[in-house]
Amino acid sequence: MRLASGIAVSPTSQDARAAPRDPAGHGVHQLTEKDLRHMRRAIELAELGRGHTSPNPLVGAVVVRDEEVLGEGYHAAYGDDHAEVAALGACSQDPIGATMYVTLEPCCHHGKTPPCTDAIVAAGIKRVVVAADDPTEKASGRGLGILRDEGIEVATVDGDVSHSARLQNQAFRKWARTGRPHVSFKSAMSLDGKVATQTGDSKWISNETSRALVHRWRGEVDAICIGIGTALADDPLLTARAEGVARQPTRVVFDSEARLPLESNLVRTAHEVPLVVVVSRAAKRSCTEGLRAAGAEVVAAAGGNERERAVDGLEKLGGLGIQSMLLEGGPRLAGSFLDAHEVDELRLFIAPIAVGGRGARVPFEGEGSDSIAEAQRARSLTVEAIDGDVLIRARLNEW
């Protein structure tokens, strides 16, 4: 890993080649650097929709003919035009005979909007270049098959560009494949790995700039999750307090015995911002009924231990349509998620302080790994300096 001016480059790299792949065997067409440049632009456009499109994925599209960009578009918000339709609508000329670059396989089903494959065919597009597959059951190559049946040339990108497009929609991809939300664990810790002193004090380990970034992240996910210990200690609101937030995320509390107080900030605001409490069979009916009456949604997670309840709880949350979740602690809940291999990404702020203390808290508790060889290894790693803090982002799973 190379460090320069406080910035580290990922120690892993994908195959930089951009050879097209066509697993269906419908012909292979060599992609050029110009093709890849237009696709990179489509990926940039897709990112503009982050925090606005769920449960739909991020998608960008560019329409080009004779190296002239005729139109660009992206899926701006759930219910709005898909990227392909937006790009066609933005075309400065009739796009007949043009090439469309799109970051995700075009949809071929009726939903909030008509199929994008219909719009592509009707526009007379001659060639479609796609960066990533759609893993949902209603897609999975069907859109590309329809386009080929209509005589449209289809090419799919491989290598770094395709990898970037897939990383852009990790939450959508995991939810489509497993039914569970993508989990990003956020924590602030000292240089010696402590998230709170032995007296429980943790405000504030990270600096103001780092905390502002967390609020932006909150506005980009479907849900924020904490354990009952954190809820009782901090009495948080768990709202996204940043400019441009399109909607407040659902607040989730894993609370096996339904101990969350009715007078807590989370319950008092349950009618304004959604609140889900994940309980176990140990929860008293009177407590769960009180939470429901106050406006919270209560779901029961099955399982004989915390790891099993974490997985079942995530499946229940996925069933509610939650695709992405920011896990903010505490250590006990985070440990159960890590034990279950359900932490997909780590976002760790390291502050320039040393706390010490035998009883000080660490980010993860739980069972942990029996040996270093069994420890979960990051698939990629980046490091960034943020006003004196250091932000480490590590992907543990890719979908």
Short mmCIF file of N, CA and C in Angstrom, two decimals, residues 5-122:
data_model
loop_
_atom_site.label_atom_id
_atom_site.label_comp_id
_atom_site.label_asym_id
_atom_site.label_seq_id
_atom_site.Cartn_x
_atom_site.Cartn_y
_atom_site.Cartn_z
N SER A 5 1.07 11.99 1.12
CA SER A 5 0.27 13.12 1.59
C SER A 5 -0.96 12.65 2.36
N GLY A 6 -0.79 11.59 3.14
CA GLY A 6 -1.89 11.12 3.96
C GLY A 6 -2.90 10.27 3.23
N ILE A 7 -2.65 9.94 1.98
CA ILE A 7 -3.60 9.15 1.20
C ILE A 7 -2.97 7.84 0.82
N ALA A 8 -3.72 6.76 1.01
CA ALA A 8 -3.21 5.45 0.65
C ALA A 8 -3.99 4.89 -0.51
N VAL A 9 -3.30 4.19 -1.37
CA VAL A 9 -3.93 3.57 -2.53
C VAL A 9 -4.22 2.12 -2.21
N SER A 10 -5.34 1.62 -2.70
CA SER A 10 -5.74 0.24 -2.43
C SER A 10 -4.62 -0.72 -2.80
N PRO A 11 -4.32 -1.68 -1.90
CA PRO A 11 -3.26 -2.64 -2.20
C PRO A 11 -3.67 -3.70 -3.18
N THR A 12 -4.96 -3.78 -3.49
CA THR A 12 -5.41 -4.77 -4.46
C THR A 12 -5.82 -4.07 -5.73
N SER A 13 -5.68 -4.72 -6.84
CA SER A 13 -6.07 -4.13 -8.11
C SER A 13 -6.75 -5.18 -8.96
N GLN A 14 -7.69 -4.74 -9.75
CA GLN A 14 -8.39 -5.62 -10.66
C GLN A 14 -7.64 -5.70 -11.99
N ASP A 15 -7.98 -6.68 -12.77
CA ASP A 15 -7.40 -6.81 -14.09
C ASP A 15 -7.69 -5.56 -14.89
N ALA A 16 -6.68 -4.87 -15.32
CA ALA A 16 -6.86 -3.60 -16.01
C ALA A 16 -7.31 -3.77 -17.45
N ARG A 17 -7.32 -4.97 -17.93
CA ARG A 17 -7.73 -5.18 -19.31
C ARG A 17 -9.21 -4.87 -19.48
N ALA A 18 -9.59 -4.48 -20.65
CA ALA A 18 -10.97 -4.12 -20.92
C ALA A 18 -11.57 -4.99 -22.00
N ALA A 19 -11.16 -6.22 -22.03
CA ALA A 19 -11.70 -7.13 -23.04
C ALA A 19 -13.17 -7.38 -22.80
N PRO A 20 -14.00 -7.35 -23.84
CA PRO A 20 -15.41 -7.62 -23.65
C PRO A 20 -15.66 -9.08 -23.34
N ARG A 21 -16.70 -9.35 -22.59
CA ARG A 21 -17.07 -10.72 -22.31
C ARG A 21 -18.49 -10.94 -22.79
N ASP A 22 -18.77 -12.08 -23.30
CA ASP A 22 -20.10 -12.40 -23.80
C ASP A 22 -20.38 -13.85 -23.47
N PRO A 23 -20.77 -14.13 -22.20
CA PRO A 23 -20.96 -15.50 -21.78
C PRO A 23 -22.05 -16.24 -22.54
N ALA A 24 -22.95 -15.51 -23.16
CA ALA A 24 -24.03 -16.16 -23.91
C ALA A 24 -23.56 -16.62 -25.29
N GLY A 25 -22.36 -16.20 -25.68
CA GLY A 25 -21.81 -16.66 -26.95
C GLY A 25 -22.43 -16.03 -28.17
N HIS A 26 -22.83 -14.74 -28.06
CA HIS A 26 -23.47 -14.07 -29.18
C HIS A 26 -22.51 -13.20 -29.97
N GLY A 27 -21.25 -13.46 -29.84
CA GLY A 27 -20.29 -12.67 -30.59
C GLY A 27 -19.54 -11.71 -29.70
N VAL A 28 -18.26 -11.55 -29.94
CA VAL A 28 -17.42 -10.68 -29.13
C VAL A 28 -16.94 -9.53 -30.00
N HIS A 29 -17.04 -8.32 -29.47
CA HIS A 29 -16.66 -7.12 -30.22
C HIS A 29 -15.63 -6.37 -29.39
N GLN A 30 -14.48 -6.13 -29.95
CA GLN A 30 -13.41 -5.48 -29.21
C GLN A 30 -13.80 -4.06 -28.82
N LEU A 31 -13.62 -3.75 -27.56
CA LEU A 31 -13.92 -2.41 -27.07
C LEU A 31 -12.68 -1.54 -27.19
N THR A 32 -12.90 -0.27 -27.45
CA THR A 32 -11.80 0.68 -27.60
C THR A 32 -11.67 1.53 -26.35
N GLU A 33 -10.60 2.29 -26.29
CA GLU A 33 -10.42 3.22 -25.19
C GLU A 33 -11.52 4.27 -25.17
N LYS A 34 -12.02 4.64 -26.35
CA LYS A 34 -13.13 5.59 -26.41
C LYS A 34 -14.39 4.99 -25.80
N ASP A 35 -14.61 3.69 -26.05
CA ASP A 35 -15.75 3.01 -25.42
C ASP A 35 -15.63 3.11 -23.89
N LEU A 36 -14.46 2.84 -23.39
CA LEU A 36 -14.26 2.85 -21.94
C LEU A 36 -14.39 4.25 -21.37
N ARG A 37 -13.95 5.24 -22.11
CA ARG A 37 -14.08 6.62 -21.65
C ARG A 37 -15.55 7.00 -21.51
N HIS A 38 -16.36 6.63 -22.49
CA HIS A 38 -17.79 6.93 -22.39
C HIS A 38 -18.45 6.17 -21.23
N MET A 39 -17.98 4.94 -21.00
CA MET A 39 -18.55 4.18 -19.90
C MET A 39 -18.14 4.78 -18.55
N ARG A 40 -16.92 5.26 -18.45
CA ARG A 40 -16.52 5.91 -17.21
C ARG A 40 -17.38 7.15 -16.95
N ARG A 41 -17.73 7.85 -18.01
CA ARG A 41 -18.61 9.01 -17.86
C ARG A 41 -19.99 8.56 -17.38
N ALA A 42 -20.47 7.45 -17.89
CA ALA A 42 -21.77 6.92 -17.46
C ALA A 42 -21.74 6.57 -15.97
N ILE A 43 -20.62 6.03 -15.50
CA ILE A 43 -20.48 5.69 -14.08
C ILE A 43 -20.48 6.96 -13.23
N GLU A 44 -19.83 8.02 -13.72
CA GLU A 44 -19.85 9.30 -13.01
C GLU A 44 -21.27 9.83 -12.90
N LEU A 45 -22.03 9.73 -13.98
CA LEU A 45 -23.42 10.21 -13.97
C LEU A 45 -24.26 9.41 -12.97
N ALA A 46 -24.07 8.10 -12.95
CA ALA A 46 -24.85 7.25 -12.05
C ALA A 46 -24.69 7.69 -10.61
N GLU A 47 -23.49 8.09 -10.24
CA GLU A 47 -23.21 8.45 -8.85
C GLU A 47 -24.03 9.66 -8.39
N LEU A 48 -24.49 10.47 -9.32
CA LEU A 48 -25.29 11.65 -8.97
C LEU A 48 -26.62 11.28 -8.32
N GLY A 49 -27.05 10.05 -8.50
CA GLY A 49 -28.32 9.62 -7.91
C GLY A 49 -28.20 9.02 -6.53
N ARG A 50 -26.99 8.94 -5.98
CA ARG A 50 -26.80 8.26 -4.69
C ARG A 50 -27.65 8.91 -3.60
N GLY A 51 -28.33 8.06 -2.86
CA GLY A 51 -29.19 8.54 -1.78
C GLY A 51 -30.59 8.88 -2.21
N HIS A 52 -30.89 8.73 -3.52
CA HIS A 52 -32.21 9.13 -4.04
C HIS A 52 -32.95 8.01 -4.76
N THR A 53 -32.28 6.93 -5.13
CA THR A 53 -32.90 5.96 -6.04
C THR A 53 -33.44 4.69 -5.38
N SER A 54 -33.02 4.38 -4.17
CA SER A 54 -33.41 3.12 -3.54
C SER A 54 -34.94 2.99 -3.49
N PRO A 55 -35.49 1.82 -3.79
CA PRO A 55 -34.82 0.51 -3.93
C PRO A 55 -34.26 0.23 -5.32
N ASN A 56 -34.28 1.20 -6.21
CA ASN A 56 -33.68 1.02 -7.52
C ASN A 56 -32.17 1.23 -7.44
N PRO A 57 -31.41 0.67 -8.37
CA PRO A 57 -29.95 0.85 -8.38
C PRO A 57 -29.55 2.19 -8.96
N LEU A 58 -28.27 2.51 -8.82
CA LEU A 58 -27.68 3.67 -9.48
C LEU A 58 -27.35 3.29 -10.91
N VAL A 59 -27.79 4.11 -11.87
CA VAL A 59 -27.53 3.80 -13.28
C VAL A 59 -27.27 5.11 -14.03
N GLY A 60 -26.27 5.09 -14.90
CA GLY A 60 -25.99 6.21 -15.77
C GLY A 60 -25.92 5.74 -17.22
N ALA A 61 -26.20 6.64 -18.17
CA ALA A 61 -26.19 6.27 -19.59
C ALA A 61 -25.70 7.44 -20.44
N VAL A 62 -25.00 7.10 -21.51
CA VAL A 62 -24.49 8.08 -22.47
C VAL A 62 -24.80 7.57 -23.87
N VAL A 63 -25.32 8.44 -24.73
CA VAL A 63 -25.65 8.09 -26.12
C VAL A 63 -24.67 8.80 -27.04
N VAL A 64 -23.99 8.02 -27.89
CA VAL A 64 -22.92 8.55 -28.73
C VAL A 64 -23.10 8.07 -30.17
N ARG A 65 -22.86 8.98 -31.13
CA ARG A 65 -22.83 8.58 -32.54
C ARG A 65 -21.70 9.33 -33.23
N ASP A 66 -20.86 8.59 -33.94
CA ASP A 66 -19.71 9.17 -34.64
C ASP A 66 -18.87 10.02 -33.69
N GLU A 67 -18.68 9.50 -32.47
CA GLU A 67 -17.87 10.14 -31.43
C GLU A 67 -18.48 11.45 -30.91
N GLU A 68 -19.71 11.76 -31.31
CA GLU A 68 -20.40 12.92 -30.75
C GLU A 68 -21.38 12.46 -29.68
N VAL A 69 -21.26 13.05 -28.50
CA VAL A 69 -22.19 12.71 -27.43
C VAL A 69 -23.52 13.41 -27.70
N LEU A 70 -24.56 12.60 -27.94
CA LEU A 70 -25.87 13.16 -28.25
C LEU A 70 -26.68 13.44 -26.99
N GLY A 71 -26.49 12.63 -25.96
CA GLY A 71 -27.28 12.82 -24.75
C GLY A 71 -26.72 12.04 -23.58
N GLU A 72 -26.94 12.55 -22.38
CA GLU A 72 -26.52 11.90 -21.15
C GLU A 72 -27.70 11.86 -20.19
N GLY A 73 -27.70 10.87 -19.31
CA GLY A 73 -28.76 10.80 -18.33
C GLY A 73 -28.41 9.84 -17.21
N TYR A 74 -29.14 9.96 -16.11
CA TYR A 74 -28.97 9.04 -14.99
C TYR A 74 -30.30 8.92 -14.26
N HIS A 75 -30.42 7.85 -13.48
CA HIS A 75 -31.63 7.66 -12.69
C HIS A 75 -31.53 8.59 -11.49
N ALA A 76 -32.30 9.66 -11.51
CA ALA A 76 -32.15 10.72 -10.52
C ALA A 76 -32.87 10.42 -9.21
N ALA A 77 -34.01 9.72 -9.28
CA ALA A 77 -34.79 9.45 -8.07
C ALA A 77 -35.75 8.31 -8.34
N TYR A 78 -36.09 7.58 -7.29
CA TYR A 78 -37.04 6.48 -7.42
C TYR A 78 -38.36 7.00 -7.98
N GLY A 79 -38.84 6.35 -9.04
CA GLY A 79 -40.07 6.76 -9.70
C GLY A 79 -39.84 7.64 -10.91
N ASP A 80 -38.64 8.24 -11.01
CA ASP A 80 -38.31 9.07 -12.17
C ASP A 80 -37.86 8.17 -13.33
N ASP A 81 -37.65 8.79 -14.49
CA ASP A 81 -37.17 8.04 -15.66
C ASP A 81 -35.88 7.30 -15.32
N HIS A 82 -35.74 6.10 -15.89
CA HIS A 82 -34.48 5.38 -15.76
C HIS A 82 -33.42 6.07 -16.62
N ALA A 83 -32.17 5.70 -16.38
CA ALA A 83 -31.06 6.40 -17.03
C ALA A 83 -31.15 6.35 -18.55
N GLU A 84 -31.54 5.19 -19.09
CA GLU A 84 -31.60 5.04 -20.54
C GLU A 84 -32.62 6.00 -21.15
N VAL A 85 -33.78 6.07 -20.53
CA VAL A 85 -34.84 6.96 -21.03
C VAL A 85 -34.44 8.42 -20.86
N ALA A 86 -33.80 8.74 -19.73
CA ALA A 86 -33.34 10.11 -19.49
C ALA A 86 -32.30 10.52 -20.53
N ALA A 87 -31.38 9.62 -20.87
CA ALA A 87 -30.34 9.93 -21.86
C ALA A 87 -30.95 10.11 -23.25
N LEU A 88 -31.90 9.25 -23.60
CA LEU A 88 -32.57 9.39 -24.90
C LEU A 88 -33.34 10.70 -24.97
N GLY A 89 -33.99 11.05 -23.87
CA GLY A 89 -34.75 12.29 -23.85
C GLY A 89 -33.89 13.52 -23.93
N ALA A 90 -32.62 13.40 -23.52
CA ALA A 90 -31.70 14.53 -23.55
C ALA A 90 -30.95 14.66 -24.87
N CYS A 91 -31.19 13.74 -25.81
CA CYS A 91 -30.44 13.75 -27.07
C CYS A 91 -30.70 15.01 -27.88
N SER A 92 -29.63 15.59 -28.38
CA SER A 92 -29.73 16.81 -29.19
C SER A 92 -30.17 16.52 -30.61
N GLN A 93 -30.06 15.23 -31.03
CA GLN A 93 -30.46 14.81 -32.38
C GLN A 93 -31.16 13.46 -32.27
N ASP A 94 -31.80 13.06 -33.34
CA ASP A 94 -32.40 11.73 -33.38
C ASP A 94 -31.28 10.69 -33.18
N PRO A 95 -31.41 9.82 -32.18
CA PRO A 95 -30.30 8.90 -31.86
C PRO A 95 -30.27 7.63 -32.71
N ILE A 96 -31.02 7.56 -33.79
CA ILE A 96 -31.02 6.35 -34.61
C ILE A 96 -29.60 6.02 -35.06
N GLY A 97 -29.22 4.75 -34.91
CA GLY A 97 -27.90 4.30 -35.32
C GLY A 97 -26.80 4.57 -34.31
N ALA A 98 -27.16 5.12 -33.12
CA ALA A 98 -26.15 5.49 -32.12
C ALA A 98 -25.80 4.31 -31.22
N THR A 99 -24.78 4.51 -30.42
CA THR A 99 -24.37 3.55 -29.38
C THR A 99 -24.79 4.10 -28.03
N MET A 100 -25.34 3.23 -27.19
CA MET A 100 -25.67 3.63 -25.82
C MET A 100 -24.73 2.90 -24.86
N TYR A 101 -24.13 3.66 -23.98
CA TYR A 101 -23.31 3.12 -22.90
C TYR A 101 -24.13 3.21 -21.61
N VAL A 102 -24.35 2.09 -20.95
CA VAL A 102 -25.17 2.08 -19.75
C VAL A 102 -24.48 1.23 -18.68
N THR A 103 -24.51 1.70 -17.45
CA THR A 103 -23.74 1.06 -16.39
C THR A 103 -24.35 -0.24 -15.89
N LEU A 104 -25.64 -0.46 -16.14
CA LEU A 104 -26.32 -1.67 -15.68
C LEU A 104 -27.20 -2.20 -16.79
N GLU A 105 -27.30 -3.51 -16.85
CA GLU A 105 -28.16 -4.16 -17.83
C GLU A 105 -29.54 -3.51 -17.89
N PRO A 106 -30.02 -3.08 -19.05
CA PRO A 106 -31.32 -2.41 -19.15
C PRO A 106 -32.46 -3.32 -18.69
N CYS A 107 -33.43 -2.71 -18.00
CA CYS A 107 -34.56 -3.49 -17.51
C CYS A 107 -35.49 -3.86 -18.65
N CYS A 108 -36.19 -4.98 -18.47
CA CYS A 108 -37.11 -5.45 -19.52
C CYS A 108 -38.49 -5.77 -18.94
N HIS A 109 -38.80 -5.19 -17.77
CA HIS A 109 -40.07 -5.46 -17.11
C HIS A 109 -40.81 -4.15 -16.82
N HIS A 110 -42.08 -4.26 -16.61
CA HIS A 110 -42.90 -3.10 -16.24
C HIS A 110 -42.84 -2.92 -14.73
N GLY A 111 -42.48 -1.72 -14.29
CA GLY A 111 -42.49 -1.38 -12.87
C GLY A 111 -43.12 -0.01 -12.72
N LYS A 112 -42.42 0.90 -12.02
CA LYS A 112 -42.88 2.29 -11.96
C LYS A 112 -42.84 2.94 -13.33
N THR A 113 -41.95 2.42 -14.19
CA THR A 113 -41.80 2.94 -15.55
C THR A 113 -41.80 1.77 -16.53
N PRO A 114 -42.03 2.02 -17.81
CA PRO A 114 -42.01 0.94 -18.81
C PRO A 114 -40.59 0.39 -18.99
N PRO A 115 -40.45 -0.77 -19.66
CA PRO A 115 -39.13 -1.36 -19.87
C PRO A 115 -38.20 -0.45 -20.66
N CYS A 116 -36.96 -0.36 -20.22
CA CYS A 116 -35.98 0.43 -20.95
C CYS A 116 -35.62 -0.22 -22.28
N THR A 117 -35.72 -1.55 -22.36
CA THR A 117 -35.44 -2.22 -23.63
C THR A 117 -36.39 -1.72 -24.72
N ASP A 118 -37.64 -1.47 -24.38
CA ASP A 118 -38.60 -0.95 -25.36
C ASP A 118 -38.17 0.41 -25.87
N ALA A 119 -37.71 1.27 -24.95
CA ALA A 119 -37.29 2.61 -25.34
C ALA A 119 -36.05 2.56 -26.23
N ILE A 120 -35.13 1.66 -25.94
CA ILE A 120 -33.90 1.54 -26.73
C ILE A 120 -34.22 1.07 -28.14
N VAL A 121 -35.08 0.08 -28.25
CA VAL A 121 -35.47 -0.44 -29.56
C VAL A 121 -36.20 0.63 -30.36
N ALA A 122 -37.14 1.32 -29.71
CA ALA A 122 -37.94 2.34 -30.40
C ALA A 122 -37.08 3.50 -30.89
#
